[in-house]
């Protein structure tokens, strides 16, 4: 049958090589999961919590995995992702959206990794086949002053990047945001540039600044408003000044379908981790394609396994614009390496990344009465 007989959990943090406002403790935390099937084959997954980005913390992800999700998937077939997600949703029920998506993503990725190793295929092929062999990246600009912005732009150029994504919104003023975008576009006029306000604008500010950003040459505005401001998103999309992307709030195909029907956006900046894994993310992209809406690529400063999963998803999707996958920009000790602004899609079966066994702590479950060893 090939069922899951063992689930192991470990903590694996990555040092920061550059300052990023979302990380306050000098490292990017993650939790890794290793599934073992009854033939002894392993599959690896990763959760990437950041309390300043999402409501999930390292501690909540660990307890969710240990106490609820790991016992739920014991005995399941890792190749049956529909059943895996049904089991996880029975263990941790959704509310408006997927409950604990970052924790569930770790199990999802480990299942895809194990499935790919069984089939001797990489994840992009499992999804339907890669349309890209490598993914072009965008360099992130998060700058409290124009002098810092100039330095970051120069760093990006030196690393081989010509396209930039920029963080806007409070505590920066709208006027400063416009100056920042002007500097970025004049620095690299031939690049593809977009902005992320991380839900920090109100409607009046967004309506005022969007046409000005479009005049400067910005290509899209991501998450300008909180995701529960449905009528505000509709008003901003009706304005039509520039493409409006959603991110926060779109976690499963259900929200994607509803928000598309409500005319709230022109596309989504896809993040594998926020969607609860590849199973949901791939179906959201299918809905966007059917509606002829935009697919942008982004992430949560993803390390190894989460980064590899994003590459496979975007390769399958045939991503058309540079992806804001900034793990290589901010994190040390990564197993994936860029060549200029390109990241190759791993060719090995599964996710194509193997972690050392010592990345795991001694927490394990088996299909037995005494689940915790």
Tab-separated table of C-alpha atoms in Angstrom:
chain	number	residue	atom	x	y	z
A	1	UNK	CA	0.000	0.000	0.000
A	2	UNK	CA	2.902	2.388	0.703
A	3	UNK	CA	1.425	4.032	3.765
A	4	UNK	CA	3.094	6.567	6.072
A	5	UNK	CA	4.465	4.786	9.128
A	6	UNK	CA	6.650	7.441	10.702
A	7	UNK	CA	6.649	11.234	11.050
A	8	UNK	CA	9.649	13.123	12.437
A	9	UNK	CA	9.924	16.782	13.285
A	10	UNK	CA	12.981	19.010	13.640
A	11	UNK	CA	13.950	22.649	14.049
A	12	UNK	CA	16.239	24.161	11.408
A	13	UNK	CA	17.064	27.875	11.483
A	14	UNK	CA	18.962	29.836	8.828
A	15	UNK	CA	21.260	32.779	9.590
A	16	UNK	CA	20.376	36.138	8.101
A	17	UNK	CA	23.016	37.575	5.787
A	18	UNK	CA	21.097	40.824	5.335
A	19	UNK	CA	18.599	42.721	7.490
A	20	UNK	CA	14.894	42.229	6.760
A	21	UNK	CA	12.206	43.892	8.870
A	22	UNK	CA	10.146	40.727	9.386
A	23	UNK	CA	12.923	38.878	11.237
A	24	UNK	CA	13.849	40.250	14.650
A	25	UNK	CA	16.087	37.536	16.112
A	26	UNK	CA	18.949	37.266	13.645
A	27	UNK	CA	17.712	34.074	12.010
A	28	UNK	CA	14.957	32.712	9.797
A	29	UNK	CA	13.222	29.918	11.778
A	30	UNK	CA	11.800	26.807	10.161
A	31	UNK	CA	10.567	23.373	11.101
A	32	UNK	CA	11.298	20.354	8.946
A	33	UNK	CA	9.225	17.196	8.671
A	34	UNK	CA	10.376	13.804	7.456
A	35	UNK	CA	7.824	11.161	6.477
A	36	UNK	CA	8.783	7.504	6.132
A	37	UNK	CA	6.639	4.960	4.290
A	38	UNK	CA	6.471	1.231	4.884
A	39	UNK	CA	9.191	0.604	2.298
A	40	UNK	CA	11.636	2.850	4.173
A	41	UNK	CA	11.502	5.717	1.661
A	42	UNK	CA	11.670	9.278	3.055
A	43	UNK	CA	9.951	12.523	2.074
A	44	UNK	CA	10.969	15.933	3.425
A	45	UNK	CA	8.817	19.014	4.054
A	46	UNK	CA	9.269	22.411	5.694
A	47	UNK	CA	7.165	24.963	7.563
A	48	UNK	CA	8.268	28.606	7.508
A	49	UNK	CA	6.492	30.504	10.310
A	50	UNK	CA	7.045	34.224	10.861
A	51	UNK	CA	4.826	35.767	13.507
A	52	UNK	CA	5.174	39.254	12.008
A	53	UNK	CA	3.857	37.976	8.656
A	54	UNK	CA	1.225	35.430	9.668
A	55	UNK	CA	-0.571	34.295	12.807
A	56	UNK	CA	1.521	31.100	12.974
A	57	UNK	CA	4.556	30.970	15.247
A	58	UNK	CA	7.323	28.404	15.582
A	59	UNK	CA	5.653	27.158	18.757
A	60	UNK	CA	2.166	26.888	17.251
A	61	UNK	CA	3.458	25.083	14.161
A	62	UNK	CA	5.414	22.625	16.316
A	63	UNK	CA	2.465	21.829	18.567
A	64	UNK	CA	0.077	21.531	15.601
A	65	UNK	CA	2.385	19.101	13.849
A	66	UNK	CA	3.234	17.070	16.939
A	67	UNK	CA	-0.207	16.785	18.477
A	68	UNK	CA	-2.599	16.879	15.523
A	69	UNK	CA	-1.269	16.596	11.973
A	70	UNK	CA	1.348	13.868	12.406
A	71	UNK	CA	-1.073	11.421	14.072
A	72	UNK	CA	-3.700	12.298	11.446
A	73	UNK	CA	-1.581	11.265	8.450
A	74	UNK	CA	-0.165	8.032	9.893
A	75	UNK	CA	-1.444	5.170	7.756
A	76	UNK	CA	-2.263	7.431	4.807
A	77	UNK	CA	-0.963	7.086	1.251
A	78	UNK	CA	1.318	10.115	0.652
A	79	UNK	CA	0.451	10.054	-3.044
A	80	UNK	CA	-3.233	10.683	-2.281
A	81	UNK	CA	-3.003	14.418	-1.573
A	82	UNK	CA	-6.764	14.847	-1.498
A	83	UNK	CA	-7.004	12.356	1.363
A	84	UNK	CA	-3.951	13.837	3.115
A	85	UNK	CA	-5.567	17.295	3.151
A	86	UNK	CA	-8.935	15.868	4.199
A	87	UNK	CA	-7.251	14.169	7.160
A	88	UNK	CA	-5.441	17.372	8.116
A	89	UNK	CA	-8.653	19.399	7.889
A	90	UNK	CA	-10.452	16.937	10.136
A	91	UNK	CA	-7.614	17.296	12.641
A	92	UNK	CA	-7.429	21.122	12.399
A	93	UNK	CA	-10.675	22.463	11.009
A	94	UNK	CA	-10.758	25.384	8.589
A	95	UNK	CA	-12.630	28.514	9.590
A	96	UNK	CA	-12.926	31.170	6.886
A	97	UNK	CA	-9.927	29.545	5.234
A	98	UNK	CA	-7.397	26.749	5.720
A	99	UNK	CA	-6.533	26.387	9.391
A	100	UNK	CA	-2.808	26.502	10.212
A	101	UNK	CA	-1.673	26.547	6.543
A	102	UNK	CA	2.063	26.825	7.280
A	103	UNK	CA	1.964	23.711	9.447
A	104	UNK	CA	-0.088	21.823	6.874
A	105	UNK	CA	2.320	22.911	4.150
A	106	UNK	CA	5.147	20.947	5.797
A	107	UNK	CA	3.143	17.710	5.520
A	108	UNK	CA	2.015	18.561	1.979
A	109	UNK	CA	5.581	19.142	0.754
A	110	UNK	CA	6.844	15.969	2.408
A	111	UNK	CA	4.102	13.989	0.655
A	112	UNK	CA	4.997	15.441	-2.745
A	113	UNK	CA	8.667	14.715	-2.056
A	114	UNK	CA	7.911	11.102	-1.155
A	115	UNK	CA	5.525	10.692	-4.084
A	116	UNK	CA	8.142	12.008	-6.509
A	117	UNK	CA	10.792	9.657	-5.149
A	118	UNK	CA	8.455	6.705	-5.603
A	119	UNK	CA	7.720	7.719	-9.183
A	120	UNK	CA	11.303	8.848	-9.849
A	121	UNK	CA	9.932	12.213	-11.015
A	122	UNK	CA	10.471	15.721	-9.763
A	123	UNK	CA	7.538	17.681	-8.356
A	124	UNK	CA	7.089	19.880	-11.442
A	125	UNK	CA	6.519	16.723	-13.480
A	126	UNK	CA	4.040	15.422	-10.901
A	127	UNK	CA	2.086	18.653	-11.294
A	128	UNK	CA	1.933	18.217	-15.063
A	129	UNK	CA	5.362	19.091	-16.432
A	130	UNK	CA	7.795	21.995	-16.155
A	131	UNK	CA	7.486	24.883	-18.610
A	132	UNK	CA	10.643	26.492	-17.230
A	133	UNK	CA	14.070	25.040	-16.420
A	134	UNK	CA	14.961	28.017	-14.248
A	135	UNK	CA	13.125	30.850	-12.540
A	136	UNK	CA	14.139	34.488	-12.899
A	137	UNK	CA	14.150	36.325	-9.559
A	138	UNK	CA	13.352	39.825	-8.366
A	139	UNK	CA	15.456	41.617	-5.718
A	140	UNK	CA	13.572	42.935	-2.672
A	141	UNK	CA	13.895	46.582	-1.647
A	142	UNK	CA	12.832	47.377	1.920
A	143	UNK	CA	14.334	50.776	2.713
A	144	UNK	CA	13.503	53.358	5.395
A	145	UNK	CA	15.605	55.979	3.569
A	146	UNK	CA	16.490	56.726	-0.041
A	147	UNK	CA	20.160	56.245	0.796
A	148	UNK	CA	19.430	52.706	1.992
A	149	UNK	CA	17.369	52.126	-1.148
A	150	UNK	CA	20.303	53.206	-3.324
A	151	UNK	CA	22.567	50.774	-1.508
A	152	UNK	CA	20.114	47.890	-1.902
A	153	UNK	CA	19.602	48.623	-5.583
A	154	UNK	CA	23.364	48.575	-6.132
A	155	UNK	CA	23.604	45.275	-4.239
A	156	UNK	CA	20.925	43.786	-6.462
A	157	UNK	CA	22.645	44.951	-9.622
A	158	UNK	CA	25.983	43.566	-8.389
A	159	UNK	CA	24.270	40.205	-7.783
A	160	UNK	CA	23.034	40.179	-11.387
A	161	UNK	CA	19.446	41.354	-10.899
A	162	UNK	CA	17.620	43.848	-13.125
A	163	UNK	CA	14.100	43.567	-11.644
A	164	UNK	CA	12.989	44.698	-8.197
A	165	UNK	CA	10.059	44.309	-5.826
A	166	UNK	CA	9.615	47.046	-3.267
A	167	UNK	CA	7.963	47.248	0.158
A	168	UNK	CA	5.613	50.210	0.560
A	169	UNK	CA	3.327	51.552	3.269
A	170	UNK	CA	3.503	52.779	6.887
A	171	UNK	CA	5.547	53.838	8.703
A	172	UNK	CA	6.636	55.318	5.358
A	173	UNK	CA	4.507	58.156	3.996
A	174	UNK	CA	2.792	57.929	0.587
A	175	UNK	CA	5.063	60.703	-0.680
A	176	UNK	CA	8.138	58.743	0.372
A	177	UNK	CA	6.700	55.630	-1.284
A	178	UNK	CA	6.438	57.534	-4.564
A	179	UNK	CA	10.020	58.781	-4.282
A	180	UNK	CA	11.168	55.241	-3.563
A	181	UNK	CA	9.414	53.838	-6.630
A	182	UNK	CA	10.736	56.691	-8.783
A	183	UNK	CA	14.295	55.925	-7.691
A	184	UNK	CA	13.871	52.199	-8.339
A	185	UNK	CA	12.473	52.599	-11.838
A	186	UNK	CA	15.028	55.229	-12.868
A	187	UNK	CA	17.782	52.950	-11.558
A	188	UNK	CA	16.665	50.031	-13.758
A	189	UNK	CA	14.251	51.302	-16.430
A	190	UNK	CA	14.312	48.045	-18.369
A	191	UNK	CA	13.378	45.797	-15.447
A	192	UNK	CA	10.040	44.445	-14.259
A	193	UNK	CA	9.119	46.197	-11.006
A	194	UNK	CA	6.199	45.751	-8.638
A	195	UNK	CA	5.309	46.753	-5.082
A	196	UNK	CA	3.886	45.101	-1.981
A	197	UNK	CA	2.148	47.210	0.670
A	198	UNK	CA	1.555	44.210	2.984
A	199	UNK	CA	-2.088	45.296	3.582
A	200	UNK	CA	-0.978	48.613	5.136
A	201	UNK	CA	-2.929	51.193	3.078
A	202	UNK	CA	-6.501	52.303	3.646
A	203	UNK	CA	-8.803	52.733	0.649
A	204	UNK	CA	-8.408	56.504	0.348
A	205	UNK	CA	-4.618	56.227	0.302
A	206	UNK	CA	-4.651	53.329	-2.151
A	207	UNK	CA	-7.013	55.130	-4.543
A	208	UNK	CA	-4.828	58.233	-4.434
A	209	UNK	CA	-1.463	56.550	-4.841
A	210	UNK	CA	-2.313	53.835	-7.402
A	211	UNK	CA	-2.557	56.169	-10.452
A	212	UNK	CA	0.669	57.889	-9.416
A	213	UNK	CA	2.470	54.557	-9.117
A	214	UNK	CA	1.171	53.595	-12.558
A	215	UNK	CA	2.465	56.871	-14.037
A	216	UNK	CA	5.907	56.092	-12.668
A	217	UNK	CA	5.874	52.741	-14.486
A	218	UNK	CA	5.131	50.296	-11.648
A	219	UNK	CA	3.691	47.062	-13.076
A	220	UNK	CA	1.473	45.885	-10.181
A	221	UNK	CA	0.499	46.602	-6.568
A	222	UNK	CA	0.305	43.651	-4.204
A	223	UNK	CA	-1.799	43.528	-1.026
A	224	UNK	CA	-2.574	47.224	-0.720
A	225	UNK	CA	-5.476	46.603	1.685
A	226	UNK	CA	-6.416	44.143	4.448
A	227	UNK	CA	-8.001	41.097	2.760
A	228	UNK	CA	-11.304	41.387	4.634
A	229	UNK	CA	-11.955	44.812	3.063
A	230	UNK	CA	-13.911	43.229	0.231
A	231	UNK	CA	-15.770	46.345	-0.976
A	232	UNK	CA	-12.544	48.359	-0.800
A	233	UNK	CA	-10.765	45.849	-3.039
A	234	UNK	CA	-13.677	46.002	-5.461
A	235	UNK	CA	-13.453	49.802	-5.585
A	236	UNK	CA	-9.686	49.761	-6.113
A	237	UNK	CA	-9.957	47.145	-8.859
A	238	UNK	CA	-12.717	49.163	-10.564
A	239	UNK	CA	-10.421	52.189	-10.589
A	240	UNK	CA	-8.186	50.233	-12.949
A	241	UNK	CA	-5.070	52.360	-12.455
A	242	UNK	CA	-2.760	49.337	-12.335
A	243	UNK	CA	-3.102	45.599	-11.669
A	244	UNK	CA	-4.096	44.804	-8.082
A	245	UNK	CA	-2.731	41.564	-6.671
A	246	UNK	CA	-3.943	39.774	-3.580
A	247	UNK	CA	-1.828	37.621	-1.276
A	248	UNK	CA	-2.944	37.707	2.347
A	249	UNK	CA	-6.441	36.272	2.551
A	250	UNK	CA	-6.120	33.907	-0.422
A	251	UNK	CA	-5.197	30.613	1.205
A	252	UNK	CA	-7.290	27.972	-0.581
A	253	UNK	CA	-9.038	27.597	-3.942
A	254	UNK	CA	-12.322	28.495	-2.208
A	255	UNK	CA	-11.254	32.067	-1.404
A	256	UNK	CA	-9.611	32.386	-4.803
A	257	UNK	CA	-12.858	31.451	-6.576
A	258	UNK	CA	-14.953	33.764	-4.397
A	259	UNK	CA	-12.618	36.745	-4.698
A	260	UNK	CA	-12.383	36.256	-8.469
A	261	UNK	CA	-16.191	36.193	-8.725
A	262	UNK	CA	-16.421	39.351	-6.594
A	263	UNK	CA	-14.026	41.252	-8.871
A	264	UNK	CA	-11.600	42.062	-6.070
A	265	UNK	CA	-8.315	41.640	-7.929
A	266	UNK	CA	-6.440	41.241	-11.183
A	267	UNK	CA	-4.284	38.373	-9.967
A	268	UNK	CA	-2.531	36.745	-7.015
A	269	UNK	CA	1.052	36.790	-5.784
A	270	UNK	CA	1.337	33.062	-5.115
A	271	UNK	CA	3.052	31.763	-1.989
A	272	UNK	CA	3.227	27.990	-1.546
A	273	UNK	CA	3.548	28.155	2.235
A	274	UNK	CA	0.613	30.510	2.777
A	275	UNK	CA	-1.631	28.247	0.686
A	276	UNK	CA	-1.009	25.187	2.837
A	277	UNK	CA	1.190	23.567	0.208
A	278	UNK	CA	1.341	22.591	-3.434
A	279	UNK	CA	-2.040	20.843	-3.514
A	280	UNK	CA	-3.957	24.076	-2.893
A	281	UNK	CA	-1.482	26.349	-4.694
A	282	UNK	CA	-1.629	24.441	-7.980
A	283	UNK	CA	-5.435	24.507	-7.985
A	284	UNK	CA	-5.477	28.248	-7.269
A	285	UNK	CA	-3.233	28.825	-10.292
A	286	UNK	CA	-5.599	26.755	-12.429
A	287	UNK	CA	-8.486	29.002	-11.363
A	288	UNK	CA	-6.476	32.119	-12.191
A	289	UNK	CA	-5.632	30.762	-15.637
A	290	UNK	CA	-9.282	29.904	-16.296
A	291	UNK	CA	-10.287	33.457	-15.360
A	292	UNK	CA	-7.411	34.928	-17.438
A	293	UNK	CA	-5.963	36.672	-14.385
A	294	UNK	CA	-2.335	37.299	-13.448
A	295	UNK	CA	-0.068	34.796	-11.704
A	296	UNK	CA	2.874	36.358	-9.868
A	297	UNK	CA	5.432	34.390	-7.879
A	298	UNK	CA	6.399	35.252	-4.333
A	299	UNK	CA	7.311	33.613	-1.033
A	300	UNK	CA	7.988	33.984	2.677
A	301	UNK	CA	11.783	34.310	2.482
A	302	UNK	CA	11.806	30.584	1.838
A	303	UNK	CA	14.720	28.314	2.747
A	304	UNK	CA	15.659	24.999	1.131
A	305	UNK	CA	12.567	22.778	0.841
A	306	UNK	CA	10.009	25.576	0.744
A	307	UNK	CA	12.106	27.361	-1.885
A	308	UNK	CA	12.403	24.198	-3.990
A	309	UNK	CA	8.625	23.694	-3.825
A	310	UNK	CA	8.110	27.259	-5.095
A	311	UNK	CA	10.485	26.662	-7.992
A	312	UNK	CA	8.622	23.516	-9.016
A	313	UNK	CA	5.238	25.260	-8.804
A	314	UNK	CA	6.354	28.278	-10.830
A	315	UNK	CA	8.137	26.082	-13.402
A	316	UNK	CA	4.937	24.097	-13.912
A	317	UNK	CA	2.908	27.319	-14.106
A	318	UNK	CA	5.261	28.782	-16.707
A	319	UNK	CA	5.730	31.910	-14.626
A	320	UNK	CA	6.039	34.942	-16.896
A	321	UNK	CA	7.466	37.562	-14.507
A	322	UNK	CA	10.420	37.596	-12.093
A	323	UNK	CA	9.540	35.919	-8.799
A	324	UNK	CA	9.988	37.635	-5.439
A	325	UNK	CA	11.717	34.609	-3.924
A	326	UNK	CA	14.184	36.385	-1.666
A	327	UNK	CA	15.555	33.487	0.364
A	328	UNK	CA	18.882	33.663	-1.543
A	329	UNK	CA	19.036	37.419	-0.851
A	330	UNK	CA	18.586	37.179	2.919
A	331	UNK	CA	19.496	33.662	4.094
A	332	UNK	CA	22.788	31.874	4.596
A	333	UNK	CA	23.508	28.124	4.379
A	334	UNK	CA	21.060	27.484	1.538
A	335	UNK	CA	21.505	24.345	-0.534
A	336	UNK	CA	20.093	26.032	-3.657
A	337	UNK	CA	22.378	28.563	-5.373
A	338	UNK	CA	21.567	31.343	-7.806
A	339	UNK	CA	23.427	32.113	-11.010
A	340	UNK	CA	22.904	35.839	-11.345
A	341	UNK	CA	19.161	36.350	-10.956
A	342	UNK	CA	18.267	32.764	-11.920
A	343	UNK	CA	17.508	29.710	-9.806
A	344	UNK	CA	17.493	26.325	-11.545
A	345	UNK	CA	14.577	24.008	-10.907
A	346	UNK	CA	15.925	20.899	-9.112
A	347	UNK	CA	16.022	17.855	-11.389
A	348	UNK	CA	16.270	15.098	-8.767
A	349	UNK	CA	13.134	13.136	-7.836
A	350	UNK	CA	10.701	14.793	-5.438
A	351	UNK	CA	11.616	18.279	-4.313
A	352	UNK	CA	15.242	17.554	-5.211
A	353	UNK	CA	16.654	18.622	-1.813
A	354	UNK	CA	17.940	16.281	0.892
A	355	UNK	CA	18.552	17.383	4.471
A	356	UNK	CA	20.867	15.761	6.956
A	357	UNK	CA	19.249	13.486	9.517
A	358	UNK	CA	20.781	15.526	12.336
A	359	UNK	CA	18.453	18.389	11.365
A	360	UNK	CA	15.806	16.441	13.253
A	361	UNK	CA	15.236	16.306	16.965
A	362	UNK	CA	14.129	13.104	18.662
A	363	UNK	CA	10.398	13.341	18.095
A	364	UNK	CA	8.755	10.559	16.132
A	365	UNK	CA	5.496	8.730	15.659
A	366	UNK	CA	4.738	5.250	14.338
A	367	UNK	CA	1.603	3.320	13.382
A	368	UNK	CA	1.252	1.744	16.788
A	369	UNK	CA	-0.506	2.207	20.117
A	370	UNK	CA	2.493	4.064	21.524
A	371	UNK	CA	2.617	6.789	18.883
A	372	UNK	CA	5.371	8.956	20.392
A	373	UNK	CA	8.788	7.409	20.792
